[in-house]
Amino acid sequence: QGKIKLPFIPDYATNNAHMFYIILDSQERRTRLIKYLKENGIHAVFHYLALHKSPYYQKKYAGSELPNAIKFEQQLLRLPLFAELTTKEVMYITTQINMFFANA
């Protein structure tokens, strides 16, 4: 429905599988989904800070437009991923995400 995008790994690349994320269509929807998941016992977070906005890089930043960096900062959401995650828990997480969008 165009409300989320899943990770895409091109043929020439590999994935180190350290996280699983989705990209939502807006920061506002991401915020609402985080709240909804938390209310249903699911810990989902965002952690991405656009490098050009970090204190370290501010002195080095030339000021060019970086729309993808801003997009991912505002729309990326990390879902739970850890070795002990069971198939049942994955199904619960995906069901809750589907329910969120069904009721949105």
PDB file of C-alpha atoms in Angstrom, residues 4-71:
ATOM      1  CA  ILE A   4       6.335   1.070   4.358  1.00  0.00           C
ATOM      2  CA  LYS A   5       9.370  -0.099   2.462  1.00  0.00           C
ATOM      3  CA  LEU A   6      11.378  -3.172   3.369  1.00  0.00           C
ATOM      4  CA  PRO A   7      15.166  -3.368   3.208  1.00  0.00           C
ATOM      5  CA  PHE A   8      16.507  -3.849  -0.307  1.00  0.00           C
ATOM      6  CA  ILE A   9      19.882  -5.449  -0.901  1.00  0.00           C
ATOM      7  CA  PRO A  10      21.114  -5.153  -4.471  1.00  0.00           C
ATOM      8  CA  ASP A  11      22.697  -8.172  -6.156  1.00  0.00           C
ATOM      9  CA  TYR A  12      26.190  -6.704  -5.837  1.00  0.00           C
ATOM     10  CA  ALA A  13      25.927  -6.254  -2.052  1.00  0.00           C
ATOM     11  CA  THR A  14      25.606  -8.386   1.063  1.00  0.00           C
ATOM     12  CA  ASN A  15      23.857  -7.917   4.380  1.00  0.00           C
ATOM     13  CA  ASN A  16      25.578  -8.245   7.746  1.00  0.00           C
ATOM     14  CA  ALA A  17      22.140  -8.922   9.306  1.00  0.00           C
ATOM     15  CA  HIS A  18      22.727  -6.833  12.415  1.00  0.00           C
ATOM     16  CA  MET A  19      19.289  -5.217  12.240  1.00  0.00           C
ATOM     17  CA  PHE A  20      15.947  -5.334  10.483  1.00  0.00           C
ATOM     18  CA  TYR A  21      14.211  -2.092   9.675  1.00  0.00           C
ATOM     19  CA  ILE A  22      11.307  -0.658   7.763  1.00  0.00           C
ATOM     20  CA  ILE A  23      11.012   2.765   6.182  1.00  0.00           C
ATOM     21  CA  LEU A  24       7.687   4.434   6.838  1.00  0.00           C
ATOM     22  CA  ASP A  25       6.085   7.064   4.639  1.00  0.00           C
ATOM     23  CA  SER A  26       6.309   9.814   7.271  1.00  0.00           C
ATOM     24  CA  GLN A  27       7.877  10.689  10.612  1.00  0.00           C
ATOM     25  CA  GLU A  28       4.413  11.181  12.084  1.00  0.00           C
ATOM     26  CA  ARG A  29       3.345   7.655  11.113  1.00  0.00           C
ATOM     27  CA  ARG A  30       6.612   6.254  12.495  1.00  0.00           C
ATOM     28  CA  THR A  31       5.964   7.985  15.819  1.00  0.00           C
ATOM     29  CA  ARG A  32       2.439   6.561  15.983  1.00  0.00           C
ATOM     30  CA  LEU A  33       3.662   3.069  15.088  1.00  0.00           C
ATOM     31  CA  ILE A  34       6.365   3.162  17.785  1.00  0.00           C
ATOM     32  CA  LYS A  35       3.722   4.122  20.344  1.00  0.00           C
ATOM     33  CA  TYR A  36       1.332   1.418  19.144  1.00  0.00           C
ATOM     34  CA  LEU A  37       4.009  -1.273  19.208  1.00  0.00           C
ATOM     35  CA  LYS A  38       5.132  -0.211  22.695  1.00  0.00           C
ATOM     36  CA  GLU A  39       1.523  -0.466  23.927  1.00  0.00           C
ATOM     37  CA  ASN A  40       1.557  -4.028  22.584  1.00  0.00           C
ATOM     38  CA  GLY A  41       4.827  -5.050  24.236  1.00  0.00           C
ATOM     39  CA  ILE A  42       7.103  -4.566  21.215  1.00  0.00           C
ATOM     40  CA  HIS A  43      10.251  -2.484  21.523  1.00  0.00           C
ATOM     41  CA  ALA A  44      10.932  -0.730  18.202  1.00  0.00           C
ATOM     42  CA  VAL A  45      13.305   2.217  17.966  1.00  0.00           C
ATOM     43  CA  PHE A  46      14.930   4.667  15.622  1.00  0.00           C
ATOM     44  CA  HIS A  47      18.569   5.489  16.011  1.00  0.00           C
ATOM     45  CA  TYR A  48      19.739   6.946  12.748  1.00  0.00           C
ATOM     46  CA  LEU A  49      21.130  10.476  12.907  1.00  0.00           C
ATOM     47  CA  ALA A  50      22.058  12.047   9.613  1.00  0.00           C
ATOM     48  CA  LEU A  51      25.838  12.396   9.763  1.00  0.00           C
ATOM     49  CA  HIS A  52      25.806  15.973   8.508  1.00  0.00           C
ATOM     50  CA  LYS A  53      23.705  16.951  11.544  1.00  0.00           C
ATOM     51  CA  SER A  54      26.032  15.376  14.107  1.00  0.00           C
ATOM     52  CA  PRO A  55      28.161  17.679  16.291  1.00  0.00           C
ATOM     53  CA  TYR A  56      31.366  16.090  14.969  1.00  0.00           C
ATOM     54  CA  TYR A  57      30.554  16.605  11.317  1.00  0.00           C
ATOM     55  CA  GLN A  58      29.076  20.106  11.597  1.00  0.00           C
ATOM     56  CA  LYS A  59      32.510  21.701  11.117  1.00  0.00           C
ATOM     57  CA  LYS A  60      33.132  19.622   7.983  1.00  0.00           C
ATOM     58  CA  TYR A  61      29.696  19.889   6.346  1.00  0.00           C
ATOM     59  CA  ALA A  62      29.669  21.951   3.163  1.00  0.00           C
ATOM     60  CA  GLY A  63      25.910  22.558   3.296  1.00  0.00           C
ATOM     61  CA  SER A  64      24.807  20.479   0.319  1.00  0.00           C
ATOM     62  CA  GLU A  65      21.276  19.080   0.241  1.00  0.00           C
ATOM     63  CA  LEU A  66      21.064  15.507   1.558  1.00  0.00           C
ATOM     64  CA  PRO A  67      17.391  14.553   1.204  1.00  0.00           C
ATOM     65  CA  ASN A  68      17.908  10.802   1.660  1.00  0.00           C
ATOM     66  CA  ALA A  69      19.812  11.330   4.899  1.00  0.00           C
ATOM     67  CA  ILE A  70      16.923  13.415   6.253  1.00  0.00           C
ATOM     68  CA  LYS A  71      14.344  10.914   4.983  1.00  0.00           C
TER      69      LYS A  71
END
